[in-house]
Coordinates of C-alpha atoms in Angstrom, one line a residue:
M1 CA -13.5 24.5 -9.2
P2 CA -13.5 20.9 -10.6
D3 CA -12.8 17.9 -9.1
L4 CA -11.0 14.6 -10.2
L5 CA -12.2 11.0 -9.2
L6 CA -10.0 8.2 -10.3
E7 CA -10.0 4.6 -9.6
L8 CA -8.1 1.6 -10.9
F9 CA -10.2 -1.6 -10.4
S10 CA -8.3 -4.8 -10.6
E11 CA -8.0 -8.3 -8.9
E12 CA -6.8 -8.5 -5.5
I13 CA -3.4 -6.3 -4.6
P14 CA -1.4 -7.9 -1.9
A15 CA -1.9 -6.0 1.4
R16 CA 1.7 -5.1 1.9
M17 CA 1.9 -3.4 -1.2
Q18 CA -1.2 -1.1 -0.7
A19 CA 0.0 1.8 1.6
R20 CA 2.9 2.5 -0.7
A21 CA 0.6 2.1 -4.0
A22 CA -1.9 4.5 -2.8
D23 CA 0.8 7.1 -2.1
D24 CA 2.6 6.4 -5.2
L25 CA -0.7 7.1 -7.3
R26 CA -1.3 10.4 -5.4
K27 CA 2.3 11.9 -6.1
L28 CA 2.4 10.6 -9.7
V29 CA -1.1 12.3 -10.6
T30 CA -0.5 15.6 -8.6
G31 CA 3.2 15.5 -10.0
H32 CA 2.0 15.7 -13.6
L33 CA -1.0 18.3 -12.6
V34 CA 1.4 20.7 -10.9
E35 CA 3.8 20.4 -13.9
A36 CA 1.1 21.2 -16.3
G37 CA 0.4 24.6 -14.3
L38 CA -2.8 22.9 -12.6
V39 CA -2.4 23.7 -9.1
Y40 CA -4.9 21.9 -7.1
E41 CA -6.3 22.6 -3.6
G42 CA -6.0 18.9 -2.1
A43 CA -5.7 15.2 -3.0
K44 CA -6.1 12.0 -0.9
A45 CA -5.6 8.4 -2.3
F46 CA -7.6 5.6 -1.0
V47 CA -6.8 1.8 -1.4
T48 CA -8.7 -1.6 -0.9
P49 CA -7.8 -5.1 -1.9
R50 CA -9.4 -4.4 -5.2
R51 CA -8.9 -1.0 -6.1
L52 CA -6.8 2.3 -6.0
A53 CA -8.7 5.4 -5.8
L54 CA -7.7 9.1 -6.0
A55 CA -9.7 12.3 -5.2
V56 CA -8.1 15.4 -6.3
E57 CA -10.1 18.7 -5.4
G58 CA -10.0 22.2 -6.6
I59 CA -8.4 21.9 -9.9
P60 CA -8.4 24.9 -12.5
V61 CA -10.7 24.3 -15.4
K62 CA -7.8 25.2 -17.9
Q63 CA -4.0 25.8 -17.7
P64 CA -3.2 29.5 -17.4
D65 CA -2.5 31.2 -20.7
A66 CA 1.0 31.6 -21.5
R67 CA 3.2 34.2 -23.4
E68 CA 6.3 33.1 -24.9
E69 CA 9.2 35.4 -26.6
K70 CA 10.5 33.9 -29.7
R71 CA 13.7 35.5 -30.9
G72 CA 13.7 36.1 -35.0
P73 CA 16.7 37.2 -37.4
R74 CA 18.4 40.5 -37.4
V75 CA 16.6 43.1 -39.0
G76 CA 17.5 43.0 -42.7
A77 CA 18.2 39.5 -42.9
P78 CA 17.3 37.7 -46.4
E79 CA 13.5 37.3 -47.1
N80 CA 13.5 33.7 -46.8
A81 CA 14.9 33.6 -43.2
L82 CA 11.9 36.6 -42.3
A83 CA 9.4 34.3 -43.9
G84 CA 10.6 31.1 -41.9
F85 CA 10.3 33.2 -38.9
V86 CA 6.8 34.5 -39.6
R87 CA 5.8 30.9 -40.3
A88 CA 7.1 29.4 -37.1
A89 CA 5.9 32.3 -34.9
G90 CA 2.3 32.2 -36.4
L91 CA 2.5 35.8 -37.4
A92 CA 0.5 37.4 -40.3
S93 CA 3.8 39.3 -41.4
I94 CA 7.0 40.7 -40.0
D95 CA 5.3 43.8 -39.1
D96 CA 3.5 41.9 -36.1
A97 CA 7.2 41.3 -34.8
K98 CA 8.8 43.8 -32.6
V99 CA 12.1 44.9 -33.0
V100 CA 14.6 44.4 -30.1
H101 CA 18.1 46.2 -29.7
D102 CA 21.4 44.5 -28.2
K103 CA 24.8 45.0 -28.4
K104 CA 25.0 42.6 -31.7
G105 CA 22.2 44.9 -33.3
D106 CA 18.7 44.9 -34.2
F107 CA 16.6 41.9 -34.3
Y108 CA 13.0 40.8 -34.6
M109 CA 11.0 39.3 -31.5
A110 CA 7.5 37.8 -31.4
L111 CA 5.2 37.5 -28.6
I112 CA 3.3 34.4 -29.2
E113 CA 0.1 34.0 -27.0
K114 CA -0.2 30.2 -25.9
P115 CA -4.0 29.7 -24.3
G116 CA -4.0 27.0 -22.1
R117 CA -5.5 23.4 -22.7
R118 CA -8.5 22.4 -20.8
A119 CA -7.8 20.4 -17.5
I120 CA -9.7 17.5 -18.8
D121 CA -7.8 17.1 -22.0
V122 CA -4.2 17.5 -19.8
I123 CA -5.5 14.7 -17.5
G124 CA -6.5 12.5 -20.3
T125 CA -3.2 12.9 -21.7
F126 CA -0.9 12.1 -18.9
I127 CA -3.4 9.2 -17.0
P128 CA -2.2 6.4 -19.2
D129 CA 1.4 7.3 -18.9
V130 CA 1.1 7.0 -15.0
V131 CA -0.7 3.7 -15.4
K132 CA 1.9 2.2 -17.8
S133 CA 4.8 3.4 -15.7
F134 CA 3.1 2.5 -12.2
P135 CA 6.2 1.8 -10.0
W136 CA 4.8 -1.8 -8.7
P137 CA 7.3 -3.8 -6.9
K138 CA 6.3 -7.0 -9.0
S139 CA 3.9 -6.8 -11.7
M140 CA 2.6 -9.4 -14.2
R141 CA 1.0 -9.7 -18.1
W142 CA -2.4 -11.2 -18.8
G143 CA -4.2 -11.9 -22.0
D144 CA -3.2 -10.6 -25.1
G145 CA -2.1 -7.2 -24.0
S146 CA 1.2 -5.7 -23.4
M147 CA 0.2 -3.8 -20.3
T148 CA 1.9 -5.0 -16.7
W149 CA 0.0 -4.3 -13.5
I150 CA 0.0 -6.0 -10.0
R151 CA -3.1 -8.0 -10.9
P152 CA -5.3 -8.0 -14.0
L153 CA -6.8 -4.5 -14.5
H154 CA -10.4 -4.9 -15.1
S155 CA -11.7 -1.3 -15.3
I156 CA -11.2 2.8 -14.8
V157 CA -13.3 5.3 -13.6
A158 CA -12.1 8.7 -14.2
T159 CA -14.5 11.8 -13.9
F160 CA -14.0 15.4 -13.8
G161 CA -16.2 18.4 -13.0
P162 CA -17.4 21.1 -10.6
E163 CA -19.6 19.9 -7.8
T164 CA -22.3 22.2 -9.2
E165 CA -22.4 20.4 -12.3
E166 CA -22.7 16.8 -13.8
P167 CA -19.2 15.5 -14.2
E168 CA -17.7 14.7 -17.5
I169 CA -15.8 11.5 -18.1
V170 CA -12.1 11.9 -18.7
A171 CA -11.5 10.3 -22.3
F172 CA -8.6 7.9 -22.5
S173 CA -7.8 4.1 -22.6
V174 CA -4.9 1.9 -21.3
D175 CA -4.3 -1.1 -23.4
G176 CA -8.0 -1.0 -24.7
I177 CA -9.4 -0.4 -21.3
G178 CA -11.4 2.7 -21.5
A179 CA -12.3 5.4 -18.7
G180 CA -15.8 5.4 -17.7
D181 CA -18.0 6.2 -14.9
A182 CA -18.9 2.8 -13.6
T183 CA -17.2 0.4 -11.1
R184 CA -18.2 -2.5 -8.9
G185 CA -19.1 -3.1 -5.3
H186 CA -18.1 -6.0 -3.2
R187 CA -17.2 -9.0 -4.9
F188 CA -19.7 -11.6 -3.0
L189 CA -22.0 -9.0 -1.2
S190 CA -22.5 -6.5 -4.1
P191 CA -20.9 -7.5 -7.3
Q192 CA -23.0 -5.4 -9.7
S193 CA -22.1 -2.7 -11.8
I194 CA -22.4 0.8 -10.1
K195 CA -22.6 4.1 -11.8
V196 CA -20.7 7.0 -9.7
R197 CA -20.3 10.8 -10.6
R198 CA -17.8 12.4 -8.1
F199 CA -16.2 11.3 -4.9
D200 CA -18.8 12.0 -2.4
D201 CA -21.2 10.0 -4.7
Y202 CA -18.6 7.3 -5.1
V203 CA -17.8 6.8 -1.3
A204 CA -21.5 6.6 -0.6
K205 CA -22.5 4.0 -3.3
L206 CA -19.8 1.9 -2.6
E207 CA -20.5 1.9 1.1
K208 CA -24.1 0.8 0.3
A209 CA -22.3 -1.9 -2.1
K210 CA -20.3 -3.3 1.2
V211 CA -17.3 -1.4 0.3
I212 CA -15.3 0.9 2.7
I213 CA -12.6 2.6 0.6
D214 CA -10.8 4.3 3.4
P215 CA -8.4 1.9 4.8
E216 CA -8.2 3.7 8.3
R217 CA -11.7 3.4 8.8
R218 CA -11.5 -0.4 8.2
Q219 CA -8.8 -0.2 10.7
Q220 CA -11.1 1.5 13.1
M221 CA -14.1 -0.7 12.4
I222 CA -11.8 -3.7 13.0
L223 CA -10.5 -2.7 16.3
A224 CA -13.5 -1.1 17.7
D225 CA -15.7 -4.4 17.0
A226 CA -12.8 -6.8 18.3
K227 CA -12.6 -4.9 21.5
N228 CA -16.2 -5.0 22.1
L229 CA -16.3 -9.1 21.2
A230 CA -13.4 -9.3 23.6
F231 CA -14.8 -7.2 26.3
A232 CA -18.3 -9.1 26.3
R233 CA -16.4 -12.1 27.1
G234 CA -14.3 -10.5 30.0
Y235 CA -11.0 -10.2 28.0
E236 CA -8.9 -7.8 26.4
L237 CA -7.6 -7.7 22.7
V238 CA -3.9 -8.2 22.5
E239 CA -3.4 -5.3 20.0
D240 CA -0.9 -5.6 17.2
A241 CA -0.6 -2.8 14.7
G242 CA 1.2 -4.5 12.1
L243 CA -1.5 -7.3 12.0
L244 CA -4.5 -4.6 11.9
D245 CA -2.7 -3.0 9.0
E246 CA -2.7 -6.1 7.1
V247 CA -6.0 -7.4 8.1
A248 CA -7.6 -4.1 6.7
G249 CA -5.7 -4.9 3.5
L250 CA -7.5 -8.2 2.9
V251 CA -10.9 -6.8 3.1
E252 CA -13.3 -4.2 2.0
W253 CA -16.1 -4.9 4.4
P254 CA -14.7 -6.1 7.5
V255 CA -16.7 -8.7 9.8
V256 CA -15.2 -9.5 13.1
L257 CA -15.8 -12.9 14.7
M258 CA -14.7 -14.8 17.6
G259 CA -13.2 -18.4 17.7
A260 CA -11.7 -20.9 19.9
F261 CA -8.9 -23.6 20.3
D262 CA -8.4 -26.4 22.7
R263 CA -7.4 -25.2 26.3
E264 CA -4.5 -27.8 26.2
F265 CA -2.5 -25.6 23.8
L266 CA -2.1 -22.9 26.5
S267 CA 0.6 -25.1 27.8
I268 CA 2.5 -23.6 24.7
P269 CA 4.6 -20.4 25.7
P270 CA 2.3 -17.4 24.8
E271 CA 4.8 -16.0 22.2
V272 CA 4.4 -19.2 20.1
I273 CA 0.7 -19.4 20.5
R274 CA 0.4 -15.6 19.1
A275 CA 3.1 -16.1 16.4
T276 CA 1.3 -19.0 15.1
I277 CA -2.0 -17.7 15.0
R278 CA -0.7 -14.3 13.5
N279 CA 1.5 -15.5 11.0
N280 CA -0.6 -18.3 9.7
Q281 CA -4.1 -17.4 10.0
K282 CA -3.8 -13.3 10.5
C283 CA -5.8 -13.5 13.7
F284 CA -5.6 -11.5 17.3
V285 CA -5.1 -13.4 20.5
L286 CA -7.2 -12.3 23.6
R287 CA -5.8 -12.3 27.4
E288 CA -7.5 -12.2 30.5
A289 CA -8.4 -8.8 31.7
R290 CA -6.9 -9.2 35.2
S291 CA -4.3 -11.5 34.8
A292 CA -2.8 -10.9 31.3
M293 CA -2.8 -14.8 30.3
L294 CA -3.8 -15.6 27.1
V295 CA -7.1 -17.4 26.7
N296 CA -8.1 -20.0 24.3
D297 CA -10.4 -17.8 22.1
F298 CA -9.3 -15.5 19.0
I299 CA -10.2 -12.8 16.7
L300 CA -10.6 -13.3 13.2
V301 CA -11.8 -10.9 10.5
A302 CA -13.8 -12.1 7.6
N303 CA -14.5 -10.2 4.1
T304 CA -18.3 -11.0 4.1
E305 CA -21.6 -11.5 5.8
A306 CA -21.9 -15.0 5.8
A307 CA -25.7 -16.6 5.6
D308 CA -24.7 -18.7 8.9
G309 CA -23.4 -15.7 10.8
G310 CA -20.0 -16.7 10.1
K311 CA -20.1 -20.3 11.7
A312 CA -18.5 -22.1 8.6
I313 CA -15.7 -19.4 8.5
V314 CA -15.0 -19.6 12.4
A315 CA -14.8 -23.5 11.9
G316 CA -12.4 -23.5 8.9
N317 CA -10.0 -21.0 11.0
E318 CA -10.6 -23.1 14.0
R319 CA -9.6 -26.3 12.0
V320 CA -6.5 -24.7 10.4
I321 CA -5.3 -23.1 14.2
R322 CA -5.7 -26.6 15.7
A323 CA -3.6 -28.1 13.3
R324 CA -0.8 -25.6 13.6
L325 CA -1.0 -25.2 17.2
S326 CA -0.6 -29.1 17.2
D327 CA 2.4 -28.9 15.3
A328 CA 3.9 -25.9 17.5
K329 CA 2.9 -28.4 20.7
F330 CA 4.9 -31.2 19.2
F331 CA 8.0 -29.1 18.5
Y332 CA 7.9 -27.3 21.7
E333 CA 7.6 -30.6 23.7
S334 CA 10.6 -32.1 21.6
D335 CA 12.6 -29.4 22.3
L336 CA 12.1 -29.7 26.2
K337 CA 13.7 -33.2 26.1
T338 CA 17.2 -31.6 25.1
R339 CA 19.0 -29.2 27.4
L340 CA 20.3 -26.1 25.6
E341 CA 23.8 -26.8 26.5
D342 CA 23.5 -30.2 25.0
R343 CA 22.6 -28.6 21.6
L344 CA 26.1 -26.7 21.5
P345 CA 28.3 -29.1 19.9
K346 CA 26.3 -29.0 16.8
F347 CA 27.4 -25.7 15.9
T348 CA 31.0 -26.7 15.4
Q349 CA 29.6 -28.0 12.0
I350 CA 27.7 -24.9 11.2
V351 CA 29.8 -22.1 9.5
F352 CA 28.8 -18.6 10.5
H353 CA 30.9 -16.7 7.8
E354 CA 33.8 -18.1 5.6
K355 CA 36.4 -15.5 7.1
L356 CA 34.9 -15.6 10.7
G357 CA 34.9 -19.2 11.2
T358 CA 32.0 -21.5 12.8
Q359 CA 29.3 -20.5 15.0
A360 CA 31.0 -22.4 17.8
E361 CA 33.8 -19.9 17.2
R362 CA 31.5 -16.8 17.2
I363 CA 29.8 -17.9 20.5
A364 CA 33.3 -18.4 22.0
R365 CA 34.2 -14.6 20.8
I366 CA 30.9 -13.5 22.2
E367 CA 31.3 -15.3 25.4
A368 CA 34.9 -13.7 25.9
L369 CA 33.8 -10.2 25.0
S370 CA 30.6 -10.6 27.8
A371 CA 32.9 -11.9 30.4
H372 CA 35.4 -9.0 29.8
I373 CA 32.6 -6.5 30.2
A374 CA 31.2 -8.1 33.1
R375 CA 34.7 -7.6 35.2
L376 CA 34.6 -4.0 34.0
I377 CA 31.1 -3.1 35.6
D378 CA 31.5 -5.6 38.3
A379 CA 28.7 -8.3 37.3
D380 CA 28.7 -11.8 38.0
V381 CA 31.1 -13.1 35.3
Q382 CA 29.9 -16.9 35.5
K383 CA 26.5 -16.2 34.6
T384 CA 27.4 -13.8 32.1
E385 CA 29.4 -16.4 30.4
R386 CA 26.6 -18.9 30.5
A387 CA 24.2 -16.3 29.2
A388 CA 26.6 -15.6 25.9
R389 CA 27.3 -19.5 25.8
L390 CA 23.6 -20.0 25.4
C391 CA 22.3 -17.2 23.5
K392 CA 22.3 -18.9 20.2
A393 CA 21.1 -22.3 21.1
D394 CA 17.8 -21.4 20.3
L395 CA 18.8 -21.5 16.5
L396 CA 18.8 -25.6 16.8
T397 CA 15.5 -25.7 18.3
E398 CA 12.5 -26.9 16.4
V399 CA 10.4 -24.1 17.5
V400 CA 12.7 -21.6 15.9

């Protein structure tokens, strides 16, 4: 049975939107297929920073034929009514209709045979609607066109056919962009046009062009290479599933590198180091395998194989991380100069809620409630009150 390959090639799709977009594409296309009576065997969507792709397997060549019963006028109706019914039902004459009896009398019934449309024609009809109505959280327009997409859409690949035959291009266009069988490889490493046929051919040719289409595989590559680099230095990778998912959405050809920052920054709390490196540079931190203490090396993921082995990329990341950690160290050391208790008076000037008073009043309520609970469970009331009194003090620190 024929398979469908669809690719929507654009400028960079934000990493946070990629997984949802791939799922939406799969649901929208397969929903239209089922609605059209084209029951498929399987479907899987893929996404990289520059493309949404969908492979649907086992689609019938055509829709199933349909038989429709069309009720006509009663027997003995005027000639013009009968003639209108014959035309509408596509009959040669009224004799081709059968007579059906019910409690109101006899009437004509036509059995209309509707041959199913070719699947490739059905697909070419609904995909433009899928693209135009795609539910991006945010979208943009570009050039003189009226279409919106998350980023400018450059090309569409749409091929359909069985494994044993040369696939056909699904004929349609969206805002002047016609479907074809050509895509492009990696932006820097292999930007030339690539002709593709079906999904297995598409995956193989893209990989030769330095594009890994499957986000799960990109994650596996990043994780394996990062662990290997860390192990070679006697370190462990501090794993971060959320960061791994985000970084895999930033690259089409992941290249894992290691950088370092000055050891003096290890005096900063590890949580601050990790947050600074993670949030600003999308890098992973490392720790000693035995002590679990953070080290001054980090892992970064590039989207290209640089001619210098990544030295310039590493140096650029080190420079930015050094600046960020310098800021973090300054703020942390500034915070150490002021006791948490000394920050509390400022809460009298900060409104928590117009109907609930200031943050100071809120803290007083938390303190009273905590002390009450401490007495009920025979806990240390003084320590509980102090913990409650200081629980919001970090909100006034420079680090936070």
